[in-house]
Coordinates of C-alpha atoms in Angstrom, one line a residue:
M1 CA 167.3 -1.9 29.4
R2 CA 165.4 -3.1 32.4
N3 CA 166.3 0.1 34.3
L4 CA 165.1 2.2 31.4
V5 CA 161.8 0.3 31.2
L6 CA 161.2 0.8 34.9
A7 CA 162.2 4.4 34.8
A8 CA 159.9 5.0 31.8
A9 CA 157.0 3.2 33.6
R10 CA 157.5 5.4 36.6
L11 CA 157.5 8.6 34.5
L12 CA 154.3 7.5 32.6
A13 CA 152.7 6.7 36.0
M14 CA 153.7 10.2 37.3
S15 CA 152.2 11.8 34.2
W16 CA 149.1 9.7 34.5
R17 CA 148.6 11.0 38.0
Q18 CA 149.1 14.5 36.8
S19 CA 146.5 14.3 34.0
R20 CA 145.0 11.1 32.6
R21 CA 143.4 12.9 29.7
K22 CA 146.6 14.6 28.6
T23 CA 148.7 11.5 29.0
A24 CA 146.3 9.4 27.0
A25 CA 146.0 12.0 24.2
A26 CA 149.8 12.5 23.9
T27 CA 150.4 8.7 23.8
V28 CA 147.8 8.0 21.2
L29 CA 148.8 10.9 19.0
M30 CA 152.5 10.0 19.1
L31 CA 151.8 6.3 18.3
A32 CA 149.6 7.3 15.4
S33 CA 152.3 9.7 14.2
G34 CA 154.8 6.8 14.2
T35 CA 152.7 4.8 11.7
A36 CA 152.0 7.6 9.3
V37 CA 155.3 7.8 7.5
P38 CA 155.8 4.1 6.8
L39 CA 152.2 3.9 5.5
A40 CA 153.0 6.9 3.3
G41 CA 155.9 4.8 1.8
L42 CA 153.4 2.1 0.9
G43 CA 151.2 4.8 -0.7
L44 CA 154.2 6.0 -2.7
R45 CA 154.7 2.5 -4.2
Q46 CA 151.1 2.4 -5.2
L47 CA 151.3 5.9 -6.7
F48 CA 154.4 5.0 -8.9
D49 CA 153.1 1.6 -10.0
A50 CA 149.7 3.1 -10.9
A51 CA 151.2 6.1 -12.7
L52 CA 153.5 3.9 -14.8
A53 CA 150.6 1.6 -15.7
G54 CA 148.5 4.5 -16.8
R55 CA 145.9 4.1 -14.0
A56 CA 145.4 7.9 -13.4
G57 CA 142.5 7.6 -10.9
E58 CA 144.3 5.1 -8.7
A59 CA 147.4 7.3 -8.9
V60 CA 145.5 10.4 -7.8
I61 CA 143.9 8.5 -4.8
A62 CA 147.3 7.2 -3.8
G63 CA 148.8 10.7 -4.1
V64 CA 146.1 12.1 -1.9
L65 CA 146.6 9.3 0.6
V66 CA 150.3 10.0 0.8
A67 CA 149.7 13.7 1.4
V68 CA 147.1 13.0 4.1
L69 CA 149.4 10.6 5.9
L70 CA 152.4 13.0 5.8
I71 CA 150.3 15.9 7.0
A72 CA 148.7 13.7 9.7
G73 CA 152.2 12.7 10.9
L74 CA 153.1 16.3 11.4
T75 CA 149.7 17.3 12.8
F76 CA 149.6 14.5 15.3
T77 CA 153.1 15.4 16.6
H78 CA 152.0 19.1 17.0
F79 CA 148.9 18.3 19.0
A80 CA 150.8 15.7 21.1
H81 CA 153.4 18.5 21.8
I82 CA 150.7 20.6 23.4
A83 CA 149.7 17.8 25.8
Y84 CA 153.1 16.6 26.8
F85 CA 154.5 20.1 27.2
E86 CA 151.9 20.8 29.9
L87 CA 152.6 17.4 31.5
A88 CA 156.4 18.1 31.4
E89 CA 155.8 21.3 33.4
L90 CA 153.7 19.5 36.0
N91 CA 156.4 16.7 36.2
M92 CA 159.1 19.3 36.7
L93 CA 157.1 20.8 39.6
H94 CA 156.8 17.3 41.0
Y95 CA 160.5 16.7 40.8
D96 CA 161.3 20.0 42.4
E97 CA 158.9 19.3 45.3
E98 CA 160.4 15.9 45.8
L99 CA 163.9 17.3 45.9
I100 CA 162.8 19.8 48.5
T101 CA 161.1 17.0 50.5
L102 CA 164.2 14.8 50.3
A103 CA 166.6 17.7 51.2
N104 CA 164.4 18.8 54.2
G105 CA 162.1 15.9 55.0
S106 CA 164.8 13.6 56.5
P107 CA 165.1 13.7 60.2
G108 CA 168.8 14.8 60.3
L109 CA 171.2 16.8 58.3
E110 CA 172.7 14.0 56.2
A111 CA 171.4 15.5 53.0
H112 CA 173.4 18.6 53.6
E113 CA 176.5 17.4 55.4
D114 CA 177.2 14.1 53.7
S115 CA 179.4 14.6 50.6
A116 CA 177.9 11.6 48.7
H117 CA 174.4 13.0 49.1
A118 CA 175.6 16.5 48.2
N119 CA 177.1 15.2 45.0
R120 CA 173.8 13.4 44.1
F121 CA 171.9 16.6 44.7
T122 CA 174.3 18.6 42.6
V123 CA 173.9 16.3 39.6
L124 CA 170.1 15.9 40.1
A125 CA 169.6 19.7 40.3
Q126 CA 171.2 20.0 36.9
E127 CA 169.8 16.9 35.3
V128 CA 166.2 17.5 36.5
Q129 CA 166.2 20.8 34.7
Q130 CA 166.9 19.0 31.5
T131 CA 164.1 16.4 32.0
R132 CA 161.5 18.8 30.5
N133 CA 162.1 17.0 27.1
T134 CA 162.2 13.5 28.7
L135 CA 158.5 12.8 28.4
R136 CA 158.5 14.0 24.7
S137 CA 161.5 11.7 24.1
L138 CA 159.8 8.8 25.7
L139 CA 156.6 9.2 23.7
T140 CA 158.6 9.8 20.5
F141 CA 160.5 6.6 21.2
A142 CA 157.3 4.7 21.6
G143 CA 156.0 6.1 18.3
L144 CA 159.3 5.1 16.7
G145 CA 158.9 1.6 18.1
V146 CA 155.5 1.3 16.4
G147 CA 156.9 2.8 13.2
M148 CA 159.9 0.4 13.2
L149 CA 157.6 -2.6 13.7
L150 CA 155.5 -1.5 10.7
T151 CA 158.6 -0.8 8.7
A152 CA 159.9 -4.3 9.4
V153 CA 156.7 -5.9 8.2
L154 CA 156.8 -3.9 4.9
L155 CA 160.5 -4.8 4.4
A156 CA 159.6 -8.5 4.9
M157 CA 157.0 -8.2 2.2
L158 CA 159.7 -7.0 -0.2
H159 CA 162.4 -9.5 0.6
P160 CA 163.1 -11.6 3.8
V161 CA 166.8 -10.5 3.7
L162 CA 165.7 -6.9 4.2
L163 CA 164.7 -7.8 7.7
L164 CA 168.4 -7.6 8.4
L165 CA 168.2 -3.8 7.8
P166 CA 166.7 -3.1 11.3
V167 CA 169.3 -5.5 12.7
V168 CA 172.1 -3.3 11.4
A169 CA 170.4 -0.5 13.3
V170 CA 171.4 -2.2 16.6
P171 CA 175.1 -1.2 16.6
P172 CA 174.3 2.5 16.5
L173 CA 171.8 2.0 19.4
L174 CA 174.4 0.1 21.5
A175 CA 177.1 2.7 20.6
G176 CA 174.7 5.4 21.7
R177 CA 174.0 3.7 25.0
R178 CA 177.6 3.2 25.7
S179 CA 178.5 6.7 24.8
E180 CA 175.9 8.1 27.1
R181 CA 177.2 5.9 30.0
L182 CA 180.6 7.5 29.4
A183 CA 179.0 11.0 29.6
D184 CA 177.0 10.1 32.7
R185 CA 180.1 8.8 34.5
A186 CA 181.9 12.0 33.5
R187 CA 179.0 14.1 35.0
E188 CA 179.3 12.2 38.2
A189 CA 183.0 12.6 38.3
T190 CA 182.7 16.3 37.9
A191 CA 179.9 16.9 40.4
E192 CA 182.2 18.0 43.2
P193 CA 184.4 20.5 41.2
T194 CA 181.1 21.8 39.6
R195 CA 179.7 22.4 43.0
L196 CA 182.8 24.2 44.1
A197 CA 182.9 26.3 40.9
L198 CA 179.3 27.3 41.4
N199 CA 180.0 28.2 45.0
L200 CA 182.9 30.4 43.9
F201 CA 180.6 32.1 41.3
R202 CA 178.0 32.8 44.1
L203 CA 180.8 34.1 46.3
A204 CA 182.0 36.5 43.6
G205 CA 178.5 37.9 43.0
D206 CA 177.0 37.8 46.5
E207 CA 176.4 41.1 48.3
G208 CA 177.4 39.6 51.7
S209 CA 180.9 38.6 50.5
A210 CA 181.5 41.7 48.3
K211 CA 183.3 43.6 51.1
E212 CA 185.8 40.9 52.0
V213 CA 186.5 40.1 48.3
R214 CA 187.5 43.7 47.8
V215 CA 189.4 44.3 51.0
Y216 CA 191.5 41.2 50.6
H217 CA 191.8 41.6 46.8
L218 CA 190.3 38.2 46.2
Q219 CA 188.8 39.0 42.8
D220 CA 191.7 37.5 40.9
E221 CA 192.1 34.6 43.2
V222 CA 188.4 33.7 43.0
R223 CA 188.5 34.0 39.2
R224 CA 191.6 31.9 39.0
R225 CA 190.2 29.1 41.1
H226 CA 186.9 29.3 39.3
T227 CA 188.6 29.0 36.0
A228 CA 190.8 26.1 37.1
L229 CA 187.8 24.2 38.4
W230 CA 185.8 24.8 35.2
N231 CA 188.8 23.8 33.1
Q232 CA 189.0 20.6 35.1
V233 CA 185.3 20.0 34.5
S234 CA 185.5 20.9 30.9
T235 CA 188.5 18.7 30.2
T236 CA 186.8 15.7 31.8
L237 CA 183.5 16.3 30.0
W238 CA 185.3 16.9 26.6
R239 CA 187.2 13.7 26.8
A240 CA 184.0 11.8 27.5
H241 CA 182.2 13.7 24.7
R242 CA 185.0 12.9 22.2
R243 CA 185.0 9.2 23.0
S244 CA 181.2 9.1 22.8
T245 CA 181.2 10.9 19.5
L246 CA 183.6 8.3 18.0
L247 CA 181.4 5.5 19.3
R248 CA 178.3 7.0 17.7
A249 CA 180.1 7.6 14.4
A250 CA 181.3 3.9 14.3
G251 CA 177.7 2.7 14.9
Q252 CA 176.3 4.9 12.1
L253 CA 178.9 3.6 9.6
V254 CA 177.7 0.1 10.2
F255 CA 174.2 1.1 9.4
A256 CA 175.2 3.1 6.3
A257 CA 176.8 -0.1 4.9
G258 CA 173.5 -2.0 5.5
Y259 CA 171.5 0.8 3.9
V260 CA 173.5 0.8 0.7
A261 CA 173.3 -3.0 0.5
A262 CA 169.5 -3.0 0.9
V263 CA 168.9 -0.6 -1.9
L264 CA 171.2 -2.5 -4.2
L265 CA 169.4 -5.7 -3.5
V266 CA 166.0 -4.4 -4.5
V267 CA 167.4 -2.7 -7.6
R268 CA 168.9 -6.0 -8.7
E269 CA 165.6 -7.7 -8.1
T270 CA 163.8 -5.0 -10.2
I271 CA 166.3 -5.4 -13.1
A272 CA 165.6 -9.2 -13.0
G273 CA 161.9 -8.4 -13.4
R274 CA 160.9 -9.8 -10.0
R275 CA 160.1 -6.3 -8.5
T276 CA 158.4 -3.1 -9.8
V277 CA 159.7 0.4 -9.8
G278 CA 157.2 1.1 -7.0
D279 CA 159.0 -1.6 -4.9
V280 CA 162.3 0.3 -5.5
V281 CA 160.7 3.5 -4.4
L282 CA 159.2 1.8 -1.3
V283 CA 162.5 0.3 -0.2
V284 CA 164.3 3.6 -0.7
A285 CA 161.6 5.3 1.4
L286 CA 161.7 2.5 4.0
A287 CA 165.5 2.5 4.2
A288 CA 165.4 6.3 4.5
Q289 CA 162.8 5.8 7.2
V290 CA 164.8 3.2 9.0
N291 CA 167.8 5.6 8.8
A292 CA 165.7 8.4 10.2
Q293 CA 164.3 6.1 12.9
V294 CA 167.8 5.0 14.0
A295 CA 169.1 8.6 13.9
Q296 CA 166.1 9.8 16.0
T297 CA 166.5 6.8 18.4
V298 CA 170.2 7.5 18.8
A299 CA 169.4 11.2 19.4
L300 CA 166.9 10.2 22.1
V301 CA 169.3 7.9 23.9
P302 CA 170.9 10.8 26.0
D303 CA 167.4 11.9 27.2
L304 CA 166.4 8.3 27.9
Q305 CA 169.7 7.6 29.7
R306 CA 169.3 10.8 31.6
L307 CA 165.8 9.6 32.6
T308 CA 167.4 6.4 33.9
G309 CA 170.1 8.4 35.8
V310 CA 167.6 10.7 37.4
D311 CA 165.4 7.8 38.3
R312 CA 168.3 5.9 39.9
R313 CA 169.7 8.8 41.8
L314 CA 166.2 9.7 43.1
R315 CA 165.7 6.1 44.3
E316 CA 169.1 6.2 46.0
L317 CA 168.2 9.5 47.8
R318 CA 164.7 8.2 48.7
E319 CA 166.2 5.1 50.3
A320 CA 168.8 7.1 52.2
L321 CA 166.8 10.2 53.1
S322 CA 163.1 9.4 52.9
P323 CA 161.3 10.1 56.2
A324 CA 160.2 6.5 56.1
S325 CA 163.9 5.5 56.6
A326 CA 163.7 7.0 60.0
A327 CA 160.6 5.0 61.1
A328 CA 162.3 4.0 64.2
R329 CA 162.5 7.6 65.2
T330 CA 159.0 8.6 64.4
A331 CA 156.8 5.4 64.3
D332 CA 153.8 5.2 66.7
G333 CA 154.4 1.7 68.0
P334 CA 154.3 0.1 71.5
A335 CA 157.8 1.4 72.1
A336 CA 156.9 5.0 71.3
A337 CA 156.6 7.5 74.1
P338 CA 154.8 10.9 74.1
V339 CA 156.6 14.2 74.4
P340 CA 156.5 15.2 78.0
E341 CA 154.3 18.2 78.8
R342 CA 157.0 19.5 81.2
L343 CA 160.5 18.4 82.2
E344 CA 160.7 17.0 85.7
Q345 CA 164.3 15.7 85.7
G346 CA 165.9 17.1 82.6
I347 CA 168.0 15.8 79.8
T348 CA 170.8 13.3 80.3
L349 CA 173.5 12.0 77.9
R350 CA 175.0 8.6 78.8
G351 CA 178.2 7.5 77.0
A352 CA 177.1 9.4 73.9
S353 CA 179.6 9.2 71.0
F354 CA 179.1 10.6 67.5
S355 CA 181.0 10.9 64.2
Y356 CA 179.8 12.8 61.1
P357 CA 179.0 10.7 58.0
G358 CA 182.1 9.9 55.9
T359 CA 184.5 10.7 58.7
R360 CA 186.4 8.5 61.2
A361 CA 187.4 10.9 63.9
P362 CA 184.6 11.2 66.5
A363 CA 183.1 14.7 67.0
L364 CA 181.9 13.6 70.4
R365 CA 183.1 10.7 72.5
D366 CA 181.8 9.1 75.7
V367 CA 179.8 12.2 76.8
D368 CA 178.2 11.8 80.2
L369 CA 176.2 15.0 81.0
H370 CA 173.0 15.9 82.9
L371 CA 171.1 19.1 82.1
P372 CA 168.7 19.8 85.0
A373 CA 165.2 20.8 84.3
G374 CA 164.6 24.6 84.6
S375 CA 168.3 25.4 84.4
T376 CA 170.3 27.7 82.2
V377 CA 173.3 25.9 80.8
A378 CA 176.3 27.5 79.0
V379 CA 178.5 25.4 76.8
I380 CA 182.0 26.7 76.0
G381 CA 185.1 25.4 74.3
E382 CA 187.5 26.2 71.5
N383 CA 186.5 26.0 67.9
G384 CA 186.0 22.4 66.8
A385 CA 185.7 21.2 70.3
G386 CA 182.3 19.6 69.7
K387 CA 179.9 22.3 71.0
S388 CA 177.7 22.5 67.9
S389 CA 177.8 18.7 67.5
L390 CA 176.3 18.4 71.0
V391 CA 173.6 20.8 70.0
K392 CA 172.8 18.8 66.9
L393 CA 172.4 15.6 69.0
L394 CA 170.0 17.4 71.4
C395 CA 167.9 18.7 68.5
G396 CA 167.7 15.3 66.9
F397 CA 169.6 16.2 63.8
Y398 CA 171.8 13.1 64.3
R399 CA 171.6 10.0 66.5
P400 CA 174.5 9.1 68.7
A401 CA 176.5 6.2 67.3
E402 CA 176.9 4.9 70.9
G403 CA 175.2 5.7 74.1
E404 CA 171.8 7.4 74.6
I405 CA 170.0 10.7 75.2
L406 CA 167.3 10.6 77.9
I407 CA 164.4 13.0 78.2
D408 CA 163.2 12.6 81.8
G409 CA 164.6 9.1 81.7
I410 CA 163.0 8.2 78.3
D411 CA 165.3 7.5 75.4
L412 CA 165.0 10.2 72.8
D413 CA 164.8 7.5 70.1
R414 CA 161.4 6.5 71.5
I415 CA 160.0 10.0 71.3
P416 CA 158.5 11.0 67.9
L417 CA 161.0 13.3 66.5
G418 CA 158.4 15.7 65.0
G419 CA 156.8 16.0 68.4
W420 CA 160.1 16.7 70.1
R421 CA 161.0 19.5 67.7
T422 CA 157.7 21.2 68.3
R423 CA 158.9 21.7 71.9
I424 CA 162.3 23.1 70.8
A425 CA 163.1 26.7 70.1
A426 CA 166.5 27.5 68.5
G427 CA 168.6 30.4 67.3
F428 CA 171.8 29.6 65.4
Q429 CA 174.8 31.6 64.3
D430 CA 174.2 30.6 60.7
F431 CA 170.6 31.8 60.8
V432 CA 168.5 32.2 57.7
R433 CA 167.7 35.6 56.2
Y434 CA 164.1 34.9 55.1
E435 CA 163.2 37.4 52.4
F436 CA 159.6 37.6 53.6
A437 CA 157.6 40.4 55.1
A438 CA 159.0 41.1 58.5
R439 CA 156.0 39.7 60.3
R440 CA 156.4 36.4 58.5
A441 CA 160.2 36.3 58.8
V442 CA 159.7 36.3 62.6
G443 CA 156.4 34.5 62.8
V444 CA 157.6 31.3 61.0
G445 CA 159.2 30.4 64.3
D446 CA 155.8 29.2 65.4
L447 CA 153.7 28.7 62.3
P448 CA 150.2 28.6 64.1
L449 CA 150.9 32.1 65.4
E450 CA 152.6 33.5 62.2
G451 CA 149.8 35.8 61.3
Y452 CA 149.2 37.2 64.9
E453 CA 150.9 40.6 65.2
K454 CA 150.7 40.5 69.0
A455 CA 152.6 37.2 69.2
V456 CA 155.3 38.5 66.8
L457 CA 155.7 41.7 68.8
A458 CA 155.9 39.8 72.0
A459 CA 158.7 37.5 70.6
L460 CA 160.7 40.6 69.4
D461 CA 160.3 42.1 72.9
R462 CA 161.5 38.9 74.5
A463 CA 164.5 38.9 72.1
H464 CA 165.3 42.6 72.9
A465 CA 164.8 43.2 69.2
A466 CA 161.9 45.7 69.2
D467 CA 164.4 48.5 68.3
V468 CA 164.5 47.1 64.7
L469 CA 160.8 48.1 64.1
P470 CA 161.4 51.9 63.8
T471 CA 163.8 51.2 60.9
L472 CA 161.2 49.3 58.9
P473 CA 159.2 51.7 56.7
A474 CA 156.0 49.7 56.8
G475 CA 156.6 48.1 60.2
L476 CA 156.0 44.4 60.3
A477 CA 154.5 44.5 56.8
T478 CA 157.9 45.6 55.3
Q479 CA 159.2 43.4 52.6
L480 CA 162.8 42.2 53.4
G481 CA 165.6 41.4 51.0
R482 CA 166.9 42.7 47.7
S483 CA 165.2 40.0 45.7
Y484 CA 162.2 42.2 45.6
A485 CA 162.0 45.7 44.0
D486 CA 160.4 47.1 47.2
G487 CA 162.4 45.0 49.6
I488 CA 164.9 46.6 52.0
E489 CA 168.2 45.3 53.2
L490 CA 169.0 45.1 56.9
S491 CA 172.4 45.2 58.7
G492 CA 173.9 41.9 60.0
G493 CA 172.8 42.8 63.5
Q494 CA 169.3 43.6 62.5
W495 CA 168.9 40.3 60.6
Q496 CA 170.2 38.6 63.7
K497 CA 167.8 40.3 66.0
L498 CA 164.9 39.2 63.8
A499 CA 166.3 35.6 63.9
L500 CA 166.4 35.8 67.7
G501 CA 162.8 37.0 67.7
R502 CA 162.0 34.0 65.5
A503 CA 163.7 31.7 68.0
L504 CA 161.6 33.0 70.8
M505 CA 158.2 32.7 69.1
R506 CA 157.5 29.5 71.0
E507 CA 156.6 30.7 74.5
Q508 CA 156.9 27.3 76.3
P509 CA 159.6 25.2 74.7
L510 CA 161.2 22.4 76.7
L511 CA 164.6 23.2 75.2
L512 CA 165.7 26.7 74.1
V513 CA 169.0 26.4 72.1
L514 CA 171.0 29.5 71.4
D515 CA 174.1 28.3 69.4
E516 CA 176.2 31.5 69.2
P517 CA 173.1 33.4 68.0
T518 CA 174.4 36.9 69.0
S519 CA 177.7 37.0 67.2
A520 CA 176.7 40.2 65.4
L521 CA 175.7 41.9 68.7
D522 CA 178.1 43.7 71.0
P523 CA 179.1 41.9 74.4
E524 CA 176.8 44.2 76.5
A525 CA 173.8 43.5 74.3
E526 CA 174.5 39.8 74.4
H527 CA 175.0 39.8 78.2
A528 CA 171.7 41.8 78.7
L529 CA 169.9 39.4 76.4
F530 CA 171.1 36.3 78.2
E531 CA 170.3 37.7 81.6
R532 CA 166.8 38.1 80.3
Y533 CA 166.7 34.5 79.0
A534 CA 168.0 33.3 82.4
A535 CA 165.3 35.2 84.2
Q536 CA 162.6 33.8 82.0
A537 CA 164.1 30.3 82.4
A538 CA 164.0 30.7 86.2
R539 CA 160.3 31.5 85.9
A540 CA 159.6 28.6 83.6
A541 CA 158.4 26.3 86.4
T542 CA 155.4 25.3 84.3
T543 CA 157.6 23.5 81.8
G544 CA 160.9 22.9 83.5
A545 CA 162.5 24.4 80.3
I546 CA 166.2 24.2 79.8
T547 CA 168.0 27.2 78.2
L548 CA 171.2 26.1 76.5
L549 CA 173.6 28.8 75.4
V550 CA 176.8 28.3 73.3
S551 CA 179.0 31.3 73.5
H552 CA 182.7 32.4 73.5
R553 CA 181.9 35.4 75.8
F554 CA 182.7 34.5 79.4
S555 CA 181.0 37.7 80.7
T556 CA 177.8 36.1 79.5
V557 CA 178.2 32.5 80.4
R558 CA 179.3 33.2 84.0
T559 CA 175.7 33.9 85.0
A560 CA 174.5 30.4 83.9
D561 CA 173.4 27.8 86.5
L562 CA 175.7 25.3 84.9
I563 CA 178.7 25.7 82.7
V564 CA 179.9 22.8 80.5
V565 CA 183.4 22.8 79.1
V566 CA 183.9 20.8 75.9
S567 CA 187.4 19.9 74.6
G568 CA 188.5 17.4 72.0
G569 CA 185.0 16.0 71.7
R570 CA 184.7 15.3 75.5
V571 CA 183.0 17.0 78.4
T572 CA 186.0 17.9 80.6
E573 CA 184.5 20.2 83.2
V574 CA 181.0 20.8 84.6
G575 CA 180.0 23.3 87.3
D576 CA 179.1 26.9 88.0
H577 CA 181.4 29.8 87.4
A578 CA 182.8 30.0 90.9
A579 CA 183.5 26.3 91.2
L580 CA 185.2 26.1 87.8
V581 CA 187.4 29.1 88.6
R582 CA 188.5 27.5 91.8
E583 CA 189.3 24.2 90.1
G584 CA 191.8 26.0 87.9
G585 CA 191.2 24.0 84.8
L586 CA 190.6 25.0 81.1
Y587 CA 187.7 27.2 82.0
A588 CA 189.7 29.2 84.6
E589 CA 192.5 29.6 82.0
L590 CA 190.3 30.8 79.2
Y591 CA 188.3 33.0 81.5
G592 CA 191.5 34.6 82.8
L593 CA 192.8 35.2 79.3
Q594 CA 189.5 36.9 78.2
A595 CA 189.2 38.9 81.4
R596 CA 192.8 40.3 80.9
A597 CA 191.9 41.2 77.3
Y598 CA 189.1 43.5 78.5
R599 CA 191.2 45.3 81.1

């Protein structure tokens, strides 16, 4: 109950911040609506007693009062709906914005690569969409609370024993809470298979995967796995739903027994001459009202429990992923150091080890490596060797569990992470296909220059991507992507060239990371591109910039000033091409294999 009260208070506070006038209006109207029906029952007693006694005028007034109260109850609810519907939409927008902030506002990639966080996001993404009615349910519950209190007072006026009638409403409430907990646990238990099923659904309908699905005849296999996952989810949810339904039914039976007993008690009192017919009518009306109140309350329990669940999961994500949780990485304190204007020495890793969240095996272990300022560095290794993990540490997506990363001798943990990332440019193999206008799809690589066509054209030229422009009907103003009626779809290589242009929007980064960004390009195009990068890096005396290339193509990496070989999470070889070939290690072996393949 305490969690529900706190969650409700936070929801009302959110609504108050959205609109004080609408929140106040909705609250007052719902509270007034909750009192209208019990008071109408009191009017009915007066109406019947006056009519039986022949007091026509009093009966008419009582009848009009009853009609006014019943109409007021409906009218107040209607106008409250207008206010809380608008508030609900504003609250939904707030929830969406907060989820976006939590998913992308944390310093690292934990929100995307940690399975526990991914499960929370899956459940929240579904539950938040159903919170549109939560504010209505909360205000309705408040109105019911006022109505129940007034109903209890009226019952006490009839007979003290009737105060037990609201008490027998407790079992249905407790059963409702228990049943919703069962459903909530079932939703959590099915979060992972739900996510996998949704992924398979996207796979089956996505344009990018359509070719492989058809070539490998995966339609039936995808459908089979999708069906199996949904059957697993449905079975778990159905079992929970069946148990929760039985619990709710048992609770309602307890109240039904109390309802019958209350009516019989007042009828007995009336037969004995201690009560009037109006009292019988009142107790029947109040008992029916209590029944309706209990039924409404039980119906509201899922929404209120959902509010508690959403509030709890949001708090858990805030604690784990909020930018404030990385204060040590971003705080401006006496230990903080500014981002250097230029690199004098370079970047050094000392004893750096790292494991991904939820895993035991280290992705990197005891890495000692120096990347000299102004150099071009190539990183090679087999799949899973730890190349991308090294890139993630340098970009600040994760902190090393042991060891340190030094920027010109200063620990990266002391440098504000946001400032460090403004001096990084990056192109990744899993680049984003921004369905923007072409100018913006490239320009977001340096937001201050996004709207400057010259800057965008210069970046495309640096990336050897200017040949994409003639294929765009409206040039840089062309809308990209099939999500828009006038959007055009590009080939994989064209999307990748725009991504490379985006990576080169920043003209003077301290670190340019190219993590297999040219996989869709042919070897000759990649080689020419990297030679151009290397030439630019050699001229980058003003910043001492380091160009870091991750690639499997040895014809490209051989031109680098320094080649780093990663194997099993360790740096096993460091040197230039000639030195590594002479040493006859893993690099020489892999280089020989690839060279023979091209003969």
